[in-house]
XYZ file of C-alpha atoms in Angstrom:
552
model
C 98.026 -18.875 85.548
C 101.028 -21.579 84.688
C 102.064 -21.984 81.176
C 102.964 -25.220 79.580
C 104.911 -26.305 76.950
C 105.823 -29.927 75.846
C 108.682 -29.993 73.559
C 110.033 -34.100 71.939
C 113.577 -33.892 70.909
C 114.238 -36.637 68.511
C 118.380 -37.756 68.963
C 118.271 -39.843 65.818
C 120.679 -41.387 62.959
C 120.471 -39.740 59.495
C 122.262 -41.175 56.525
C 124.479 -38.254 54.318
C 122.886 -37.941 50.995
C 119.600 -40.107 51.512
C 116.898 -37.200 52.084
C 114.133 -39.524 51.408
C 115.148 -41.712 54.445
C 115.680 -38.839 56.520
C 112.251 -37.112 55.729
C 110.835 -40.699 56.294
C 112.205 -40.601 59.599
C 111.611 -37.202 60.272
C 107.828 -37.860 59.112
C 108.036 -41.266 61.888
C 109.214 -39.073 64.510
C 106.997 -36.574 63.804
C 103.729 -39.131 64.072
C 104.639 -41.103 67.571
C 105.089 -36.667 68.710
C 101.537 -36.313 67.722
C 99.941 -39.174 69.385
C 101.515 -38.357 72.494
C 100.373 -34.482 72.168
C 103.546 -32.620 72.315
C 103.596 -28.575 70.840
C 106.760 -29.174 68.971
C 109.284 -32.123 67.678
C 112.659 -30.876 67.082
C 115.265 -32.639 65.093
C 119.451 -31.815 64.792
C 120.928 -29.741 62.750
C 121.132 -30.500 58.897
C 118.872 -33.528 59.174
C 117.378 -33.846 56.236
C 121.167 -34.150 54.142
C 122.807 -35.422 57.075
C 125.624 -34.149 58.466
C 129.100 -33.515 57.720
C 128.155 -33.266 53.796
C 130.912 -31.485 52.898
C 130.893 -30.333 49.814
C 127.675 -32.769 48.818
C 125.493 -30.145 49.924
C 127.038 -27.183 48.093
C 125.649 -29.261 44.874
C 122.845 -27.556 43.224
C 120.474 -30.136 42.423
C 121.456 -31.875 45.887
C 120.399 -28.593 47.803
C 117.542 -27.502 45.901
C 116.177 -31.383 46.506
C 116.350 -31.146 50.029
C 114.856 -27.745 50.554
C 112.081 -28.967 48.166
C 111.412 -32.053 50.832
C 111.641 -29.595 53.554
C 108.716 -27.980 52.021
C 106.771 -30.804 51.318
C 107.387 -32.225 54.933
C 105.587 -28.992 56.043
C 102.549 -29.751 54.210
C 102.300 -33.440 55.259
C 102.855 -32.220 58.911
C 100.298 -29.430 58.926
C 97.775 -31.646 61.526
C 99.870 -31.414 64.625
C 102.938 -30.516 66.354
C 105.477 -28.018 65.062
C 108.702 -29.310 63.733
C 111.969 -28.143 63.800
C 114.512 -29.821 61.500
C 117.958 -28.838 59.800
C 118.730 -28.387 56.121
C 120.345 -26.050 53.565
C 118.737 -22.542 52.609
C 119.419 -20.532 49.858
C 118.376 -17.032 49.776
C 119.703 -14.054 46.826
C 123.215 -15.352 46.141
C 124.124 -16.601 50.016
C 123.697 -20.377 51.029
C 122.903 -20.788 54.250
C 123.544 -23.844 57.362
C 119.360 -23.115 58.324
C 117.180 -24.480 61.199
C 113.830 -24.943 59.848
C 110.345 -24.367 61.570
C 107.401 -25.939 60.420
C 103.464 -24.943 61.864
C 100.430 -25.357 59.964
C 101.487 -26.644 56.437
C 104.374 -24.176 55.820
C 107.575 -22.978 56.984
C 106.672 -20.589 59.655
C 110.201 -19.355 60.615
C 114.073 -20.342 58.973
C 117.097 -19.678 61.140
C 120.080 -19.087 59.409
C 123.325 -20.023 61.303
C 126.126 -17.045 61.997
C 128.835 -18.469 63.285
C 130.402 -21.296 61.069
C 132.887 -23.741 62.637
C 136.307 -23.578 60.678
C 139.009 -26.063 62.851
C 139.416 -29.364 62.921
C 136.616 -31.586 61.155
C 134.924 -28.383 60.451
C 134.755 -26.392 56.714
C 132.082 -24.631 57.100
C 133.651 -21.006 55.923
C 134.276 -22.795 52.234
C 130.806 -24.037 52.312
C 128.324 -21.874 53.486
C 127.920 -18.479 54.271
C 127.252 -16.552 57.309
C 123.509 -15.795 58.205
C 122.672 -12.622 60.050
C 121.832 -13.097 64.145
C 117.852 -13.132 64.227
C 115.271 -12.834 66.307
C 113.439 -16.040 68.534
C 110.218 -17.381 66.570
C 106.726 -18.278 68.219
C 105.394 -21.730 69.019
C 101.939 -22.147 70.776
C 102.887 -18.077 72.401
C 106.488 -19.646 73.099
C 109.083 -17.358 72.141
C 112.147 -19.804 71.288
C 115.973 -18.611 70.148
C 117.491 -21.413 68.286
C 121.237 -21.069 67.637
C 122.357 -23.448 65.628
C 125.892 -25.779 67.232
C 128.082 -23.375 67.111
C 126.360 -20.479 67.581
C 125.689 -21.566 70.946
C 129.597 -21.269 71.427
C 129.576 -17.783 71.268
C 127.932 -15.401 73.757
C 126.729 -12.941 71.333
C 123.802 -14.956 69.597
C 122.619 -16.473 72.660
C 122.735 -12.796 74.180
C 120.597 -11.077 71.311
C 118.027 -13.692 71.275
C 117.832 -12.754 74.817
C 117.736 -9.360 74.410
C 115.192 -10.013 71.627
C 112.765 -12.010 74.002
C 113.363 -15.518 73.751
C 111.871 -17.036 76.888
C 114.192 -20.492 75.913
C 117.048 -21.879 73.522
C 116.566 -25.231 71.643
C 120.127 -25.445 69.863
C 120.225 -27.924 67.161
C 123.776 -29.975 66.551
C 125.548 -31.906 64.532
C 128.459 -32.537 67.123
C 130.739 -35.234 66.723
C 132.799 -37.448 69.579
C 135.983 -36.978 70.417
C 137.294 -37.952 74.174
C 136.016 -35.889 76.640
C 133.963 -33.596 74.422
C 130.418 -34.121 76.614
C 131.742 -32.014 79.533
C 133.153 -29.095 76.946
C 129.756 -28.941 75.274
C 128.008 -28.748 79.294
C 130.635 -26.077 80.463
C 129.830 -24.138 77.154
C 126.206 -24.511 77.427
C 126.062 -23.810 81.346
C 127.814 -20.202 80.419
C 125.202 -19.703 77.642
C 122.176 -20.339 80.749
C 123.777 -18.404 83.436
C 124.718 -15.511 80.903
C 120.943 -15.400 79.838
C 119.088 -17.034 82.306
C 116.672 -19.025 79.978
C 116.256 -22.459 80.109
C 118.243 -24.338 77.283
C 117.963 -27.844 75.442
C 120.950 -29.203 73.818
C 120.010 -31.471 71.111
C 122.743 -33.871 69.251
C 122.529 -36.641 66.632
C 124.256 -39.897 66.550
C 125.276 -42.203 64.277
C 128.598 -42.815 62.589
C 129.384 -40.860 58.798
C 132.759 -41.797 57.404
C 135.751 -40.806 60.283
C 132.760 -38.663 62.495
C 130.839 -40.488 65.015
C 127.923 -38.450 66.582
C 127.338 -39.920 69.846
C 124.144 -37.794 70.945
C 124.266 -37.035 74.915
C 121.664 -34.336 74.413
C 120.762 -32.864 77.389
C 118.156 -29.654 79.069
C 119.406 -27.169 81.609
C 117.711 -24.641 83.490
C 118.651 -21.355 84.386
C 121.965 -21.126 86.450
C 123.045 -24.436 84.975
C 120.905 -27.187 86.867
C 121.060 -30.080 84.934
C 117.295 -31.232 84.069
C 117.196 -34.381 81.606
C 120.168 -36.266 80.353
C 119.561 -38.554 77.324
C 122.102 -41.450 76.861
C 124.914 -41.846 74.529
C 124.887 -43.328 71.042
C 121.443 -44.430 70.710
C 118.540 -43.089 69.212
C 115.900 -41.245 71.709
C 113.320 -39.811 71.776
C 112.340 -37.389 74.436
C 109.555 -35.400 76.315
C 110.820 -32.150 77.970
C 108.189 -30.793 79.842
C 108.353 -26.699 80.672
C 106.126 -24.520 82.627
C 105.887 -21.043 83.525
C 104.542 -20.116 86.835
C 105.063 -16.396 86.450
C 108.616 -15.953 87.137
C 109.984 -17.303 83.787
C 110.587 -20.433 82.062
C 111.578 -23.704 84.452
C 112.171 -27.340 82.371
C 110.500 -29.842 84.715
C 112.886 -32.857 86.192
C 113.461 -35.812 84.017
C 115.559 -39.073 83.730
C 118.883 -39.131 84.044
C 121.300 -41.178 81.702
C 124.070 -42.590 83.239
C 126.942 -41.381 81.314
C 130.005 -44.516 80.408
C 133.633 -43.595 81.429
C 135.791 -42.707 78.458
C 137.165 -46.539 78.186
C 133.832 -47.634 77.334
C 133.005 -44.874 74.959
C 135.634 -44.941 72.644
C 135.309 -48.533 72.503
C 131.647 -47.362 71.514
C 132.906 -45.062 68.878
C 134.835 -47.779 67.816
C 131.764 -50.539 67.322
C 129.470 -47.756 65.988
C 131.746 -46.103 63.705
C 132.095 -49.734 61.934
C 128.889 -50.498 61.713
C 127.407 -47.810 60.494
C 130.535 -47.189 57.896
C 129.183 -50.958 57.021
C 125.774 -50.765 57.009
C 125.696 -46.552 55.087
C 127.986 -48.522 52.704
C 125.532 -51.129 51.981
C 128.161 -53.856 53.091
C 126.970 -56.466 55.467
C 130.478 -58.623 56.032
C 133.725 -58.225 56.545
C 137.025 -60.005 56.994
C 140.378 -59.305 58.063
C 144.076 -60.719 58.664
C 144.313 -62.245 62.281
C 147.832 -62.987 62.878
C 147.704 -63.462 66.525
C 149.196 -60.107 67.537
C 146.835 -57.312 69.475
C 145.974 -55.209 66.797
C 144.120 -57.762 64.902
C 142.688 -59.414 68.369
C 141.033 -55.484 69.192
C 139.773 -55.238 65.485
C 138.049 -58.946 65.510
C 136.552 -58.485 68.670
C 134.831 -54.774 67.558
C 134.037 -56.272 64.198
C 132.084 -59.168 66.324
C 130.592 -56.626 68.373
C 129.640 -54.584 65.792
C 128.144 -57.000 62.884
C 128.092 -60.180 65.154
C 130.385 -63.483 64.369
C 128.282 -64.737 61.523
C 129.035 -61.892 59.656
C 132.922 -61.971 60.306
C 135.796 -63.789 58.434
C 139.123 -64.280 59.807
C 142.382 -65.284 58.029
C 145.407 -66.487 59.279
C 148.198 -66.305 56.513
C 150.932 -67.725 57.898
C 154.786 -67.469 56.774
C 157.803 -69.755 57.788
C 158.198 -66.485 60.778
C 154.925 -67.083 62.021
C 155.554 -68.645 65.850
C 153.686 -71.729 66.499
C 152.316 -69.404 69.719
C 150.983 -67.140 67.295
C 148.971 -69.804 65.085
C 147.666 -70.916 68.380
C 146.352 -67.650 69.335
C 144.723 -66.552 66.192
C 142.820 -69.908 66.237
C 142.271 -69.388 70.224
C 140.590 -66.096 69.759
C 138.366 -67.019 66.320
C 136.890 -69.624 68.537
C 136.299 -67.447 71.331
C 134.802 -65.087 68.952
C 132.768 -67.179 67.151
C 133.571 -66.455 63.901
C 134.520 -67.675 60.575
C 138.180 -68.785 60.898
C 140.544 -69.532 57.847
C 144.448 -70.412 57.353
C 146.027 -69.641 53.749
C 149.708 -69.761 54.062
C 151.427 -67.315 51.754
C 154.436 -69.828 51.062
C 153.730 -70.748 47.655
C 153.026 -67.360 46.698
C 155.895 -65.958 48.272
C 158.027 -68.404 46.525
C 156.565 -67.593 42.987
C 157.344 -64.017 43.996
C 160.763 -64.366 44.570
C 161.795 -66.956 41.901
C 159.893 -64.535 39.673
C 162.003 -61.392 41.041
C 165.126 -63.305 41.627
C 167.022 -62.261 38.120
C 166.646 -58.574 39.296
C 167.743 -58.990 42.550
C 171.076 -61.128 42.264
C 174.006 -59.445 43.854
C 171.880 -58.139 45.939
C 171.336 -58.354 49.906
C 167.887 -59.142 51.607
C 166.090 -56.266 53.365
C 163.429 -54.486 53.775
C 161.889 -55.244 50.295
C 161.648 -58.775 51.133
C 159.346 -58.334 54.419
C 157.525 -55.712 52.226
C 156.695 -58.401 49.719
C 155.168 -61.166 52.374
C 153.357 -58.243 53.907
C 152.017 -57.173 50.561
C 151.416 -61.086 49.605
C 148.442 -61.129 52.502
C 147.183 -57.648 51.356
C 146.790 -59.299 47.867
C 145.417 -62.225 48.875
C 143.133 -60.591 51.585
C 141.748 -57.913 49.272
C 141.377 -61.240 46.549
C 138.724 -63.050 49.387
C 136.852 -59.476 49.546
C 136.163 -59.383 45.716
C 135.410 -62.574 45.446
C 133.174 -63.086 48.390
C 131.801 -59.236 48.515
C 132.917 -58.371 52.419
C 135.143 -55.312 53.441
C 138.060 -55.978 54.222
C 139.573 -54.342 57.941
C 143.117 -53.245 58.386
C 144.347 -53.105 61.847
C 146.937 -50.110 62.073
C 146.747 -48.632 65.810
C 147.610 -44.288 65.953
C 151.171 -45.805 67.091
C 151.563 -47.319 63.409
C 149.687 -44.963 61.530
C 152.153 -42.094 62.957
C 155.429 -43.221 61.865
C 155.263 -45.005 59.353
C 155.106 -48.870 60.718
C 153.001 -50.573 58.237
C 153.476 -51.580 54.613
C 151.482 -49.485 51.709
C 149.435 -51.752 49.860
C 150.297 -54.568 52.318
C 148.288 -54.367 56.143
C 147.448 -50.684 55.319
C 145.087 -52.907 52.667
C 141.919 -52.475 53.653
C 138.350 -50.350 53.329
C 138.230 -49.320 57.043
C 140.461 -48.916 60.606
C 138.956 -49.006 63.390
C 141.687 -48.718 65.502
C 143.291 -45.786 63.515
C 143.173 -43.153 66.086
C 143.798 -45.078 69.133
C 147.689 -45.427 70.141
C 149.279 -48.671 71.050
C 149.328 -48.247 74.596
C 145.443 -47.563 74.546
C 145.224 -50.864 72.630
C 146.587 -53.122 75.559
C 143.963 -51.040 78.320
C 141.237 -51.223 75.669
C 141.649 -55.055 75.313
C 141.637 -55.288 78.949
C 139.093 -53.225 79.494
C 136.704 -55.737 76.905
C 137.416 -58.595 78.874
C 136.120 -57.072 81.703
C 133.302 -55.788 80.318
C 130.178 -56.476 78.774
C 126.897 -54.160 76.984
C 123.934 -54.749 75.981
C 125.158 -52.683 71.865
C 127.948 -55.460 71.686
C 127.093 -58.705 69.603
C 129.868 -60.778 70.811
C 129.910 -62.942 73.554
C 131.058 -61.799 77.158
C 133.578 -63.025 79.278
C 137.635 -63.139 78.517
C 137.048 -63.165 74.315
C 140.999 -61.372 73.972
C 143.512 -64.165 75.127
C 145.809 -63.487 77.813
C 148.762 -64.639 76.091
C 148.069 -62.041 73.381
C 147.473 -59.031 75.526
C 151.027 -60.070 76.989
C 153.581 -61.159 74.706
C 156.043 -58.597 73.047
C 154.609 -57.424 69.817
C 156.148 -58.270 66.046
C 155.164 -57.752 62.941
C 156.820 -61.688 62.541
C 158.367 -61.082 58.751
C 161.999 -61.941 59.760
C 163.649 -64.404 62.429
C 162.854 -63.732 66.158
C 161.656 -60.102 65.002
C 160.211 -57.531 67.672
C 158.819 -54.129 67.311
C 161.150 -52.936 69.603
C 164.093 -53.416 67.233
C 162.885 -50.347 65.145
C 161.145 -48.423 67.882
C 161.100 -47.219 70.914
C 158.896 -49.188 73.579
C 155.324 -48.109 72.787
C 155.034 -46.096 76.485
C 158.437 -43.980 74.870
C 156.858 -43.762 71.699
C 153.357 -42.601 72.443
C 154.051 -40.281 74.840
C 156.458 -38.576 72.587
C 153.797 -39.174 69.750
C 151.214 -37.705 71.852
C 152.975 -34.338 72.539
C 154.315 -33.764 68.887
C 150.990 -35.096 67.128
C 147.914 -34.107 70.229
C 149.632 -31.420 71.891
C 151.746 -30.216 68.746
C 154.760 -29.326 70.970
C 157.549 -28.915 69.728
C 161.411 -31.107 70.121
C 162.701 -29.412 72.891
C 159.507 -29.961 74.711
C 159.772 -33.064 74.508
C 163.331 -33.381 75.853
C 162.410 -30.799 78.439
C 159.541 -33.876 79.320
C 163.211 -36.212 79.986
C 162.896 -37.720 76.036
C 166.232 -38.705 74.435
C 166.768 -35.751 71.866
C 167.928 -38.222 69.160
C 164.955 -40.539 70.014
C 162.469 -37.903 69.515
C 164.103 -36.324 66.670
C 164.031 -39.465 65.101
C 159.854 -40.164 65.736
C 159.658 -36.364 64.322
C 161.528 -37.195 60.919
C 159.290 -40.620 60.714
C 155.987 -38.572 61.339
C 156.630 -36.270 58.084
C 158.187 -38.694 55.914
C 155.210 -41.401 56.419
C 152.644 -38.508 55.595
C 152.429 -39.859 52.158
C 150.839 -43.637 53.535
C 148.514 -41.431 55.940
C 147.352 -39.729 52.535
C 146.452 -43.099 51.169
C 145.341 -44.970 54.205
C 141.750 -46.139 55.390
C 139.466 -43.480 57.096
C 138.289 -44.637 60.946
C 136.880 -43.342 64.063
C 137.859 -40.260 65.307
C 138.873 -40.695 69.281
C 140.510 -37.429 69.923
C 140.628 -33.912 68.176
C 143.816 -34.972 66.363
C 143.278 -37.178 64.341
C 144.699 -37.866 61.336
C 142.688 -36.911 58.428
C 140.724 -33.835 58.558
C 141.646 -32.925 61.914
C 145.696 -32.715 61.012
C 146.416 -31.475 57.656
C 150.175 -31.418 56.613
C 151.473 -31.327 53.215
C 152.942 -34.468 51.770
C 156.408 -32.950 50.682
C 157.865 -31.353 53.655
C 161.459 -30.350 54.231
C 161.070 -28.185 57.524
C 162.477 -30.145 60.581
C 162.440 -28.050 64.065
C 165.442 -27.468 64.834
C 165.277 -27.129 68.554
């Protein structure tokens, strides 16, 4: 006689540090799985803090509130469906990463997780420690192994809750985007079903949480790596997997398939849902930002629009005796395209004040760098002046290019509460903008159509705060640049790798000097979305006084 077995998986958005929301929307979730008569809901891993606390959830009173909600989740959810939902544990002296099962008013089973993530965004060695590899626990007579993320990374768990009778694996996850990372997790999680051959359902989050963006992709394979169900990216789901046993093991029935985006559109994703949420877990609802007609600011406007819509965006133009007439005309171009909130403040006065004020310290001296510092510093000032006063975050507009070596003035354009360009280089920037132009969803606010100017996308860039100034004059071209950025910073190769790849020596030795010594502005600059598993913050870690150069 067949066997049944209707699992919901619940790809939702939790909020760090707001367990009451959570539980509510654990609780929600929990109620539309009832009414459609499902055995079990199961929720990601660490739900009910949200995840990446960090050190948050290592806080006593923070902990011990969660696990108390866990508890009293069970009892409201004792007339239905089991839940499964993620959460601290704390058991003798260890504390624990733990996959909660709920049936019939109490916590039926707790699975602690073993193997704990310690690269890149990942702490989880200082945090928590390691739980010992358990058995599967029992849902209407279904035997189910639940490793939790990255346990399911690692053949061992998967292969003892095998050998211990699970008949399937529901793995729990709290995974977060970076380019590319979909087809890792399906390669990983096609060796866990072919090494076991039980049916497996890979269940993500999404939602943004500070540089993280979860983008959800949760998916159900059957034995020998058929793929069964594919949710979408980035939005919340919720889904029916359907399983039956016929007598020769656990199958997961056919189900819809999400079309997955290319990479283009989902790091412009990242990029709109990082913001939004940073905005909206922040409790801000506005923001504004310097538009000087250049690219960076253009990309920025256009994923604020996206992301919060035009009535909730303020632009600035704050022009200097540098700024070209076909720059004004831009930055007023694209505001109109845009639809948003468009305002000119020239920094002239100011600038003036500044220097009469400074002038008596100065004499004898030449003009340099200080004085470009001072105009750029001037807008950050006056920028971060319209965000007190009217209560909306201000952006800064930094690409990876920028951020890398240096090109951007502390407490000038690095200014600013969030980046949302942060982790994508310059040259991404231009094929980003292009690609927006050319493309239009459903998730973005903005209008469609051509909303980047041409004539922005193709002049030379500058930061404009000296005559006829171009970025070029203190860099290499941006294709020279980033690819030499991209091997010493993504691939971490070393000098003579990069000359081996036919890069002047001097050139890249040069980039490499500019990467350490600008490590102090990366220590002090706006968090934003992680693209790629190097970015800078948590996922590249140097130490602000460095003398080591490599010498080859």
């Amino acid at each position: 006689m067949a066997r049944n077995f209707r699992l919901m998986v619940a790809q939702l958005n939790p909020v760090v540090g707001d367990i009451d929301g959570n539980i509510a929307k654990a609780r929600a979730a929990w109620a539309k799985a009832r009414e459609a008569g499902v055995d079990m809901l199961a929720l990601p891993e660490m739900f009910v803090t949200g995840y990446n606390a960090q050190d948050l959830v290592s806080k006593p009173v923070f902990h011990d509130a969660a696990i108390d909600a866990v508890k009293a989740l069970a009892l409201e959810c004792a007339d239905g469906p089991a839940l499964g939902i993620g959460g601290p544990a704390v058991e003798g002296d260890g504390f624990y990463n733990a996959y909660y099962v709920l049936q019939r008013g109490e916590v039926s089973a707790r699975v602690l997780k073993h193997h704990l993530p310690n690269e890149t965004v990942f702490d989880e060695v200082r945090i928590f420690d390691s739980g010992p590899m358990s058995g599967p626990y029992t849902v209407k007579g279904l035997r189910i192994g639940s490793p939790i993320c990255e346990d399911a990374w690692h053949a061992d768990v998967t292969e003892t809750l095998q050998e211990s009778g699970a008949e399937i694996l529901l793995v729990p996850n709290g995974s977060p985007y970076y380019r590319g990372k979909h087809e890792t997790r399906l390669n990983h999680m096609v060796g866990r079903v072919v090494e076991t051959e039980l049916p497996l359902i890979y269940l993500n989050m999404v939602g943004g949480q500070d540089d993280q963006v979860f983008d959800g992709g949760s998916f159900a394979l059957n034995p020998h790596g058929a793929l069964a169900h594919q949710l979408g990216v980035f939005d919340e789901e919720l889904r029916i997997i359907e399983l039956e046993d016929k007598g020769e093991g656990w199958k997961i029935l056919k189900g819809d398939m999400a079309k997955l985006p290319d990479e283009w559109e989902q790091d412009y994703r990242v990029m709109v849902e990082g913001l939004r949420d940073y905005l909206g877990k922040t409790g801000f609802k506005k923001v504004l930002l310097g538009l000087s007609g250049g690219i960076d600011s253009a990309i920025v406007a256009t994923l604020a629009v996206d992301a919060l819509g035009a009535e909730n965006v303020r632009c600035v133009m704050l022009p200097s005796e540098y700024t070209s007439q076909a720059s004004l005309d831009d930055a007023k171009d694209i505001a109109r395209r845009l639809g948003c909130h468009y305002d000119i403040v020239p920094i002239k006065a100011g600038r003036d004040a500044v220097t009469e004020t400074l002038a008596p310290l100065f004499e004898g001296r030449e003009a340099d760098v200080t004085e470009e510092n001072i105009q750029s510093r001037l807008r950050g000032l006056l920028l971060m002046a319209m965000s007190n006063k009217f209560g909306e975050m201000l952006l800064t507009t930094g690409n990876k290019s920028e951020v890398a070596v240096g090109y951007a003035t502390i407490y000038g354009d690095m200014a600013g509460g969030y980046n949302p360009i942060k982790d994508l280089y310059k040259t991404r920037v231009f094929e980003q903008c292009r690609w927006r132009n050319a493309n239009h969803r459903a998730w973005m606010q903005g209008p469609s159509g051509q909303v980047i100017p041409v004539s922005i996308i193709d002049k030379p860039p500058s930061a404009e705060l000296r005559p006829d100034q171009k970025d070029e004059d203190s860099l290499p071209p941006y294709d020279v640049l980033d690819d030499i950025l991209e091997r010493l910073v993504d691939k971490d190769q070393s000098v003579a790798d990069c000359v081996d790849a036919g890069h002047d020596r001097d050139t890249v030795k040069r980039i490499e000097h500019l990467i350490y010594i600008s490590e102090y502005k990366r220590f002090q600059s706006a968090p934003g979305p992680r693209l790629t598993p190097s970015a800078f913050w948590l996922d590249r870690r140097y130490p602000i006084v460095n003398r080591w150069r490599d010498p080859s």
